[in-house]
mmCIF file of C-alpha atoms in Angstrom:
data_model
loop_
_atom_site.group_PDB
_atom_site.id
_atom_site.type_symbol
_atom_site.label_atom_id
_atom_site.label_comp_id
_atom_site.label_asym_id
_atom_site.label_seq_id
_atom_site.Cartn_x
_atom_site.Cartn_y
_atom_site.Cartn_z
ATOM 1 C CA UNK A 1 0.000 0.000 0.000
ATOM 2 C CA UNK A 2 1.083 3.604 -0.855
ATOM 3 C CA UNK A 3 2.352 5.639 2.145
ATOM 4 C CA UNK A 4 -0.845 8.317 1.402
ATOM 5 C CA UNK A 5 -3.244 5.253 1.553
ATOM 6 C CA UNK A 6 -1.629 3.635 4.344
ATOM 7 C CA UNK A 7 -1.558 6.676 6.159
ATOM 8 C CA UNK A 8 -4.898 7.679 5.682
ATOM 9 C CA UNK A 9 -6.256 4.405 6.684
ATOM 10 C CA UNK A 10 -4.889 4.652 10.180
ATOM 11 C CA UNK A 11 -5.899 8.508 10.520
ATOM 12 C CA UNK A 12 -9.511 7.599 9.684
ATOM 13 C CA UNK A 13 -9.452 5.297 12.760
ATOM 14 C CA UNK A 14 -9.210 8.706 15.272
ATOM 15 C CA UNK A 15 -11.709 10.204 13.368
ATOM 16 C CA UNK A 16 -13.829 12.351 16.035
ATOM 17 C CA UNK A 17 -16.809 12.237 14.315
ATOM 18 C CA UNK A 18 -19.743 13.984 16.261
ATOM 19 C CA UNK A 19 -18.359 12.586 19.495
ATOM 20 C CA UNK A 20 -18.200 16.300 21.529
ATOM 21 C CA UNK A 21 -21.205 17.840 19.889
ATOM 22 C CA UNK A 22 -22.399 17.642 23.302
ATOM 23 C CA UNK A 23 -19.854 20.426 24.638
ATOM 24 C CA UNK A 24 -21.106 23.422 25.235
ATOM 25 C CA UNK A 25 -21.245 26.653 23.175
ATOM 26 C CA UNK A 26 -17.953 28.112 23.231
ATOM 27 C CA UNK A 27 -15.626 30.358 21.298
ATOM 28 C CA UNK A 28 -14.537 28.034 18.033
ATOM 29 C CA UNK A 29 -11.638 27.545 15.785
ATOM 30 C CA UNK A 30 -10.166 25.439 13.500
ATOM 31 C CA UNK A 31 -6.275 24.863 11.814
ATOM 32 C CA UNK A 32 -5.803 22.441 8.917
ATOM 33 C CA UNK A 33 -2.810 20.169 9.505
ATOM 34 C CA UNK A 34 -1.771 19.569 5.400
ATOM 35 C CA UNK A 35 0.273 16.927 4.994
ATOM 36 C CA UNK A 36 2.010 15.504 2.096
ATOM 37 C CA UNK A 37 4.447 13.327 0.600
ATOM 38 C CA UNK A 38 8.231 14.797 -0.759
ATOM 39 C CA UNK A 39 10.870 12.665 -1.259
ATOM 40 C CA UNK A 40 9.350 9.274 -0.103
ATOM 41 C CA UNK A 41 8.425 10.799 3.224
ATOM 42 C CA UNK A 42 5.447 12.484 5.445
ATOM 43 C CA UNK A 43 5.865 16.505 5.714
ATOM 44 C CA UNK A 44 3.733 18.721 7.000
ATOM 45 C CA UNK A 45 3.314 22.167 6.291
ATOM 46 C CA UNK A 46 3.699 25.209 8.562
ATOM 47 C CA UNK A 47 3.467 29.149 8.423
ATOM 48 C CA UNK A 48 5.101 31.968 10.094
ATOM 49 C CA UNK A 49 2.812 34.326 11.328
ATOM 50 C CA UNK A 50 3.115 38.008 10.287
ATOM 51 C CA UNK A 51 4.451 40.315 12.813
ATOM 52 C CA UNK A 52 1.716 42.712 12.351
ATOM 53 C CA UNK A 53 -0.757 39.995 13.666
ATOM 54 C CA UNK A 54 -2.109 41.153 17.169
ATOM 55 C CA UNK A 55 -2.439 37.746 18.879
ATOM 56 C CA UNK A 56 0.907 34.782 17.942
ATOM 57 C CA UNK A 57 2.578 37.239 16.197
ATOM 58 C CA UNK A 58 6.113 35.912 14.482
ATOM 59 C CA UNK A 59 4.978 32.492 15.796
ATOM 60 C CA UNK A 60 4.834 28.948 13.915
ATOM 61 C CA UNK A 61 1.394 27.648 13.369
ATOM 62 C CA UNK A 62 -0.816 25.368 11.430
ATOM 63 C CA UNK A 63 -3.097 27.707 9.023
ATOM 64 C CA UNK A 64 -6.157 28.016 10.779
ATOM 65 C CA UNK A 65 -8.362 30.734 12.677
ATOM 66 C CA UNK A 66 -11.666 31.260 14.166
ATOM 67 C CA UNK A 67 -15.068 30.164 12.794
ATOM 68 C CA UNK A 68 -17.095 32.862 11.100
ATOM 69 C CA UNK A 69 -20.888 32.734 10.718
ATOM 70 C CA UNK A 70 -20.681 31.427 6.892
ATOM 71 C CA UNK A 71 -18.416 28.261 7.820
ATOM 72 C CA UNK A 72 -20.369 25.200 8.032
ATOM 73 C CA UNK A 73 -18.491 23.466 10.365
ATOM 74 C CA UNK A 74 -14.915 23.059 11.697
ATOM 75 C CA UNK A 75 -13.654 21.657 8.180
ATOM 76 C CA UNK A 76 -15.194 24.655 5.948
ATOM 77 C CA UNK A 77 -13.352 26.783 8.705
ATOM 78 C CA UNK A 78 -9.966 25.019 8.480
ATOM 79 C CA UNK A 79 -10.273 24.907 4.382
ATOM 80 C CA UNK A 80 -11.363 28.818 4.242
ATOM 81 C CA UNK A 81 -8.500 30.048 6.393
ATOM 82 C CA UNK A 82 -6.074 28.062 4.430
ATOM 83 C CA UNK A 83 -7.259 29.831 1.474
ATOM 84 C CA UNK A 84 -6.996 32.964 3.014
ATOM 85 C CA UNK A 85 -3.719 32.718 4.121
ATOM 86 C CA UNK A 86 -1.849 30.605 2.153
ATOM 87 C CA UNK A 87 -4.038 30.150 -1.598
ATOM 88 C CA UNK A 88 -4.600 26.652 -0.832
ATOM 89 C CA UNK A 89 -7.757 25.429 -2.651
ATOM 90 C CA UNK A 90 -10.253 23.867 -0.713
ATOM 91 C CA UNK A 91 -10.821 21.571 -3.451
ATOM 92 C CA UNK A 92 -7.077 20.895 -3.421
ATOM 93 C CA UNK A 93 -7.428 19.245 0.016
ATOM 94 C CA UNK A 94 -8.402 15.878 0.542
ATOM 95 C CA UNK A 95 -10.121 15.823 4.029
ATOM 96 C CA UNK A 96 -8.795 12.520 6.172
ATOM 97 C CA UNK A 97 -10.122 13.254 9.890
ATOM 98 C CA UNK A 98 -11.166 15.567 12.618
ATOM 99 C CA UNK A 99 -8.877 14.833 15.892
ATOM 100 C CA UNK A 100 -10.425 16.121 19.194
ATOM 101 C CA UNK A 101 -10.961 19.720 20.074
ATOM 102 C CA UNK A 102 -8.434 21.180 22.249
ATOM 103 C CA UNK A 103 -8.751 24.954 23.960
ATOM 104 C CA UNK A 104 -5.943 26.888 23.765
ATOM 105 C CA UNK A 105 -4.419 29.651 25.976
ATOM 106 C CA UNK A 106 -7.192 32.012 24.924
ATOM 107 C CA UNK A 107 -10.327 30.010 26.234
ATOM 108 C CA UNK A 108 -11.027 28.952 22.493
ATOM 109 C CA UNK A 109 -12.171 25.215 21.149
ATOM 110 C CA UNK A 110 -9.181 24.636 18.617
ATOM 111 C CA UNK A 111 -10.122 21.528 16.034
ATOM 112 C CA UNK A 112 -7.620 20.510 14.476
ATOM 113 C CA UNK A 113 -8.680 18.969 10.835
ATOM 114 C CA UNK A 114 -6.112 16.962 8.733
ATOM 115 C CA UNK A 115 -5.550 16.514 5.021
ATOM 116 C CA UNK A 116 -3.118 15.847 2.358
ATOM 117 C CA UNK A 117 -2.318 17.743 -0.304
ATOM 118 C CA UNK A 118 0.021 17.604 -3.000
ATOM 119 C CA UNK A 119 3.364 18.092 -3.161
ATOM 120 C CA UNK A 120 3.373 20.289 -6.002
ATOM 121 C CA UNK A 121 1.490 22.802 -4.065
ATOM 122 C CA UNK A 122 2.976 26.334 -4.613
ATOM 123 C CA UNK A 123 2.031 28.868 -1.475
ATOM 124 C CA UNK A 124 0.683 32.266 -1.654
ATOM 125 C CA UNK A 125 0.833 33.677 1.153
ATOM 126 C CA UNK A 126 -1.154 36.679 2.521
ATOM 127 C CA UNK A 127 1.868 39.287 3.590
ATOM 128 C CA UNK A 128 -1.141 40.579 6.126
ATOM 129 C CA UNK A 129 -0.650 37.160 7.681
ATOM 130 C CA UNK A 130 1.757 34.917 6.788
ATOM 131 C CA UNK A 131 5.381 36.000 6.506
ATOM 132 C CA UNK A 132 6.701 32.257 5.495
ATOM 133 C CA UNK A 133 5.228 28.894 4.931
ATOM 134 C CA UNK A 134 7.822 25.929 5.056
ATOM 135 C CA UNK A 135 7.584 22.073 5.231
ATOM 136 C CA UNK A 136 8.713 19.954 8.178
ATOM 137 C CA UNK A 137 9.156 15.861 8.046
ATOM 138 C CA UNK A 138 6.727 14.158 10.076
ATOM 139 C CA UNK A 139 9.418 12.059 11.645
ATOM 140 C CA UNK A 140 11.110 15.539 13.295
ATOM 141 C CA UNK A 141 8.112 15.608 15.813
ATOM 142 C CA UNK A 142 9.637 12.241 17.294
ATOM 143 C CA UNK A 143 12.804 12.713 17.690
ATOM 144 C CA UNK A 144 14.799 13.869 20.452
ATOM 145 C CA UNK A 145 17.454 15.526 19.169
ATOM 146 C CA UNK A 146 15.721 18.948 18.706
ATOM 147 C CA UNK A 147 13.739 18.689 21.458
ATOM 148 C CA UNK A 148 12.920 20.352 24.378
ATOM 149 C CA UNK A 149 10.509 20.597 27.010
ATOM 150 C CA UNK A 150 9.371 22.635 29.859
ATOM 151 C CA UNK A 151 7.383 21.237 33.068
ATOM 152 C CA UNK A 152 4.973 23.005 35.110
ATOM 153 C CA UNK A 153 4.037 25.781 32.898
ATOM 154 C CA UNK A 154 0.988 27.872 33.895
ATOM 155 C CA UNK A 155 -2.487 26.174 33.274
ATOM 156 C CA UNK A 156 -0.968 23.276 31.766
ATOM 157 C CA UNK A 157 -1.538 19.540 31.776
ATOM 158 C CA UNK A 158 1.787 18.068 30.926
ATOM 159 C CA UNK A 159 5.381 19.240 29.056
ATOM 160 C CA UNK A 160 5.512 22.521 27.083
ATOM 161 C CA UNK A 161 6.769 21.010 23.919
ATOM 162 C CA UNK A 162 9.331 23.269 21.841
ATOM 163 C CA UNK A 163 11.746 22.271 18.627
ATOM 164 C CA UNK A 164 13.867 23.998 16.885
ATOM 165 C CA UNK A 165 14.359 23.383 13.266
ATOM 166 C CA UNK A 166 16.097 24.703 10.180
ATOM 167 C CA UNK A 167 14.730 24.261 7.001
ATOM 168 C CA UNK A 168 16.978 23.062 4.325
ATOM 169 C CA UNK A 169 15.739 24.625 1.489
ATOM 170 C CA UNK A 170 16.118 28.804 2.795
ATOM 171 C CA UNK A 171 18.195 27.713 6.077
ATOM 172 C CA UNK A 172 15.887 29.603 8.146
ATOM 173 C CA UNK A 173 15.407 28.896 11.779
ATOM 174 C CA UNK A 174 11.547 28.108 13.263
ATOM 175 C CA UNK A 175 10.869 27.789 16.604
ATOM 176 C CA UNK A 176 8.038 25.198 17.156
ATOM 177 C CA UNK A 177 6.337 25.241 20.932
ATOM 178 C CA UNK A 178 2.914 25.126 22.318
ATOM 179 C CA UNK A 179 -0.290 23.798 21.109
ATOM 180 C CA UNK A 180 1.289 23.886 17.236
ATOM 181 C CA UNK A 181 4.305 21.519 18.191
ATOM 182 C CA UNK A 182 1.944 19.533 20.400
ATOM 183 C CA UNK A 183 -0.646 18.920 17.555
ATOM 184 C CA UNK A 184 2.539 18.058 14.906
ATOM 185 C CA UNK A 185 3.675 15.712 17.602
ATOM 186 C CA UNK A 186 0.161 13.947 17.981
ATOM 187 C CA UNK A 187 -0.328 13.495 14.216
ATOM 188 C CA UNK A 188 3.139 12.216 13.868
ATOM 189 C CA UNK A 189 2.853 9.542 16.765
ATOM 190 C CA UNK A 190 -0.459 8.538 14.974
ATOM 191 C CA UNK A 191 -0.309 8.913 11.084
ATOM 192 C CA UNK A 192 3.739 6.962 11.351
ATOM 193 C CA UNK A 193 2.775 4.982 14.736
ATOM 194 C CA UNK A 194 5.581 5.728 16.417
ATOM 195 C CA UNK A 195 6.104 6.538 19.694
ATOM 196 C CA UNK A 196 8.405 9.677 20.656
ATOM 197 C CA UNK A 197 11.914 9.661 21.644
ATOM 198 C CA UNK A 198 10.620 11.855 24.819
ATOM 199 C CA UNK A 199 7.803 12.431 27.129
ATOM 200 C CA UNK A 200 4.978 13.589 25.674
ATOM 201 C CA UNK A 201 2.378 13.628 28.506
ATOM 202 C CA UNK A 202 -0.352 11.271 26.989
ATOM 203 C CA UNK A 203 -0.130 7.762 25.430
ATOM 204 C CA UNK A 204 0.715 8.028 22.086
ATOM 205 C CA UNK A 205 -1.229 5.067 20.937
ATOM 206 C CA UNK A 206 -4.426 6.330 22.694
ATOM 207 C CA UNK A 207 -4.798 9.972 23.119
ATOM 208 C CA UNK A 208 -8.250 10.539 22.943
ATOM 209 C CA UNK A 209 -8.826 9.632 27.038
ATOM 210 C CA UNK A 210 -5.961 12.225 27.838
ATOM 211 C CA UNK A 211 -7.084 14.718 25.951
ATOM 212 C CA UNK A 212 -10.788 14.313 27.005
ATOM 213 C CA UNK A 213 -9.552 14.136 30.217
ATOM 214 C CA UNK A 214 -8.202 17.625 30.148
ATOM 215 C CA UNK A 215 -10.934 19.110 28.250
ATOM 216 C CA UNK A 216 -13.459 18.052 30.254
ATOM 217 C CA UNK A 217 -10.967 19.827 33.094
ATOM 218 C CA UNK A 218 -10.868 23.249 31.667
ATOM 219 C CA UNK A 219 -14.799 23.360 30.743
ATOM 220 C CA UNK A 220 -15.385 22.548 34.643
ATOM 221 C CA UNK A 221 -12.866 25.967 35.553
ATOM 222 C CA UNK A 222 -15.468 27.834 33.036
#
């Protein structure tokens, strides 16, 4: 089986589904995690933020924002910021799963949504948002050797994951932390099934409990 189909078939499994339609109404937003095949391996693809952005500015993130009145649901949010920021076609995606909401730093209900999309896939980014978009092998995320991690950060359940990595094709530097390098770290330990050469906090081969666990956590603080 192709590495796309194979991979695919084991992302489908952790498919949320409708599973937390039951949570309650809160502030929403989505990120598309694309992910694609170059050189015989998984990459995903990452932007810099602009600068000018009020809130993560000149940070690394998955494209993404919050939902708007017209989005359908979390995947027409995901798809439509994409386009926004970086040209990427909705139609260009193909849409493998919805992995369990997560809320971030700001009180909002992040889902992440995952995709693939082809290689060939030229950026154009929006200068208003996105200063640089850049790929990043899957297999980084579980590795040690770029690693690092913080314990007992404020408000949070677990390490404060951060890498450091320099892309090979403009030898730039990107600092990866927070809920961004967490998320690349969950898809890698599920889409290669692989368990990290470090502590992640949850168990790689079953995250949903943990990450239920500390939803269901925060929404009892609310």
């Amino acid at each position: 089986m192709h590495i796309k189909e194979k991979t695919i078939a084991i992302l489908k499994q952790f498919d949320i589904g409708k599973k937390f339609s039951y949570l309650p109404v809160l502030p929403k937003a989505s990120v598309l995690i694309p992910l694609l095949v170059k050189n015989g391996e998984l990459h995903t693809l990452m932007t810099l933020r602009s600068k000018q952005l009020r809130t993560s500015a000149g940070e690394v993130c998955f494209p993404g924002g919050k939902r708007e009145p017209s989005d359908q649901d979390d995947v027409d949010t995901a798809l439509r910021e994409a386009q926004e920021e970086i040209g990427l076609p909705p139609d260009d995606v193909q849409v493998v799963c919805t992995l369990f909401p997560i809320i971030n730093k700001s009180g909002l209900l992040v889902t992440p949504v995952v995709g693939f999309i082809d290689a060939s896939f030229r950026p154009s980014p929006n200068p208003a948002e996105v200063s640089a978009v850049f790929t990043v092998p899957l297999d980084f995320f579980t590795s040690q050797k770029d690693h690092y991690a913080a314990h007992g950060a404020a408000g949070l359940v677990g390490p404060l994951h951060s890498f450091h990595f320099v892309d090979p094709d403009s030898r730039r530097q990107y600092h990866i932390w927070g809920l961004t390098a967490m998320l690349a770290i969950l898809v890698a330990a599920l889409a290669l099934r692989k368990k990290p050469e470090f502590d992640v906090g949850f168990d790689s081969e079953d995250p949903l409990s943990f990450f239920q666990q500390i939803l269901h956590r925060r929404l009892n603080k609310l």
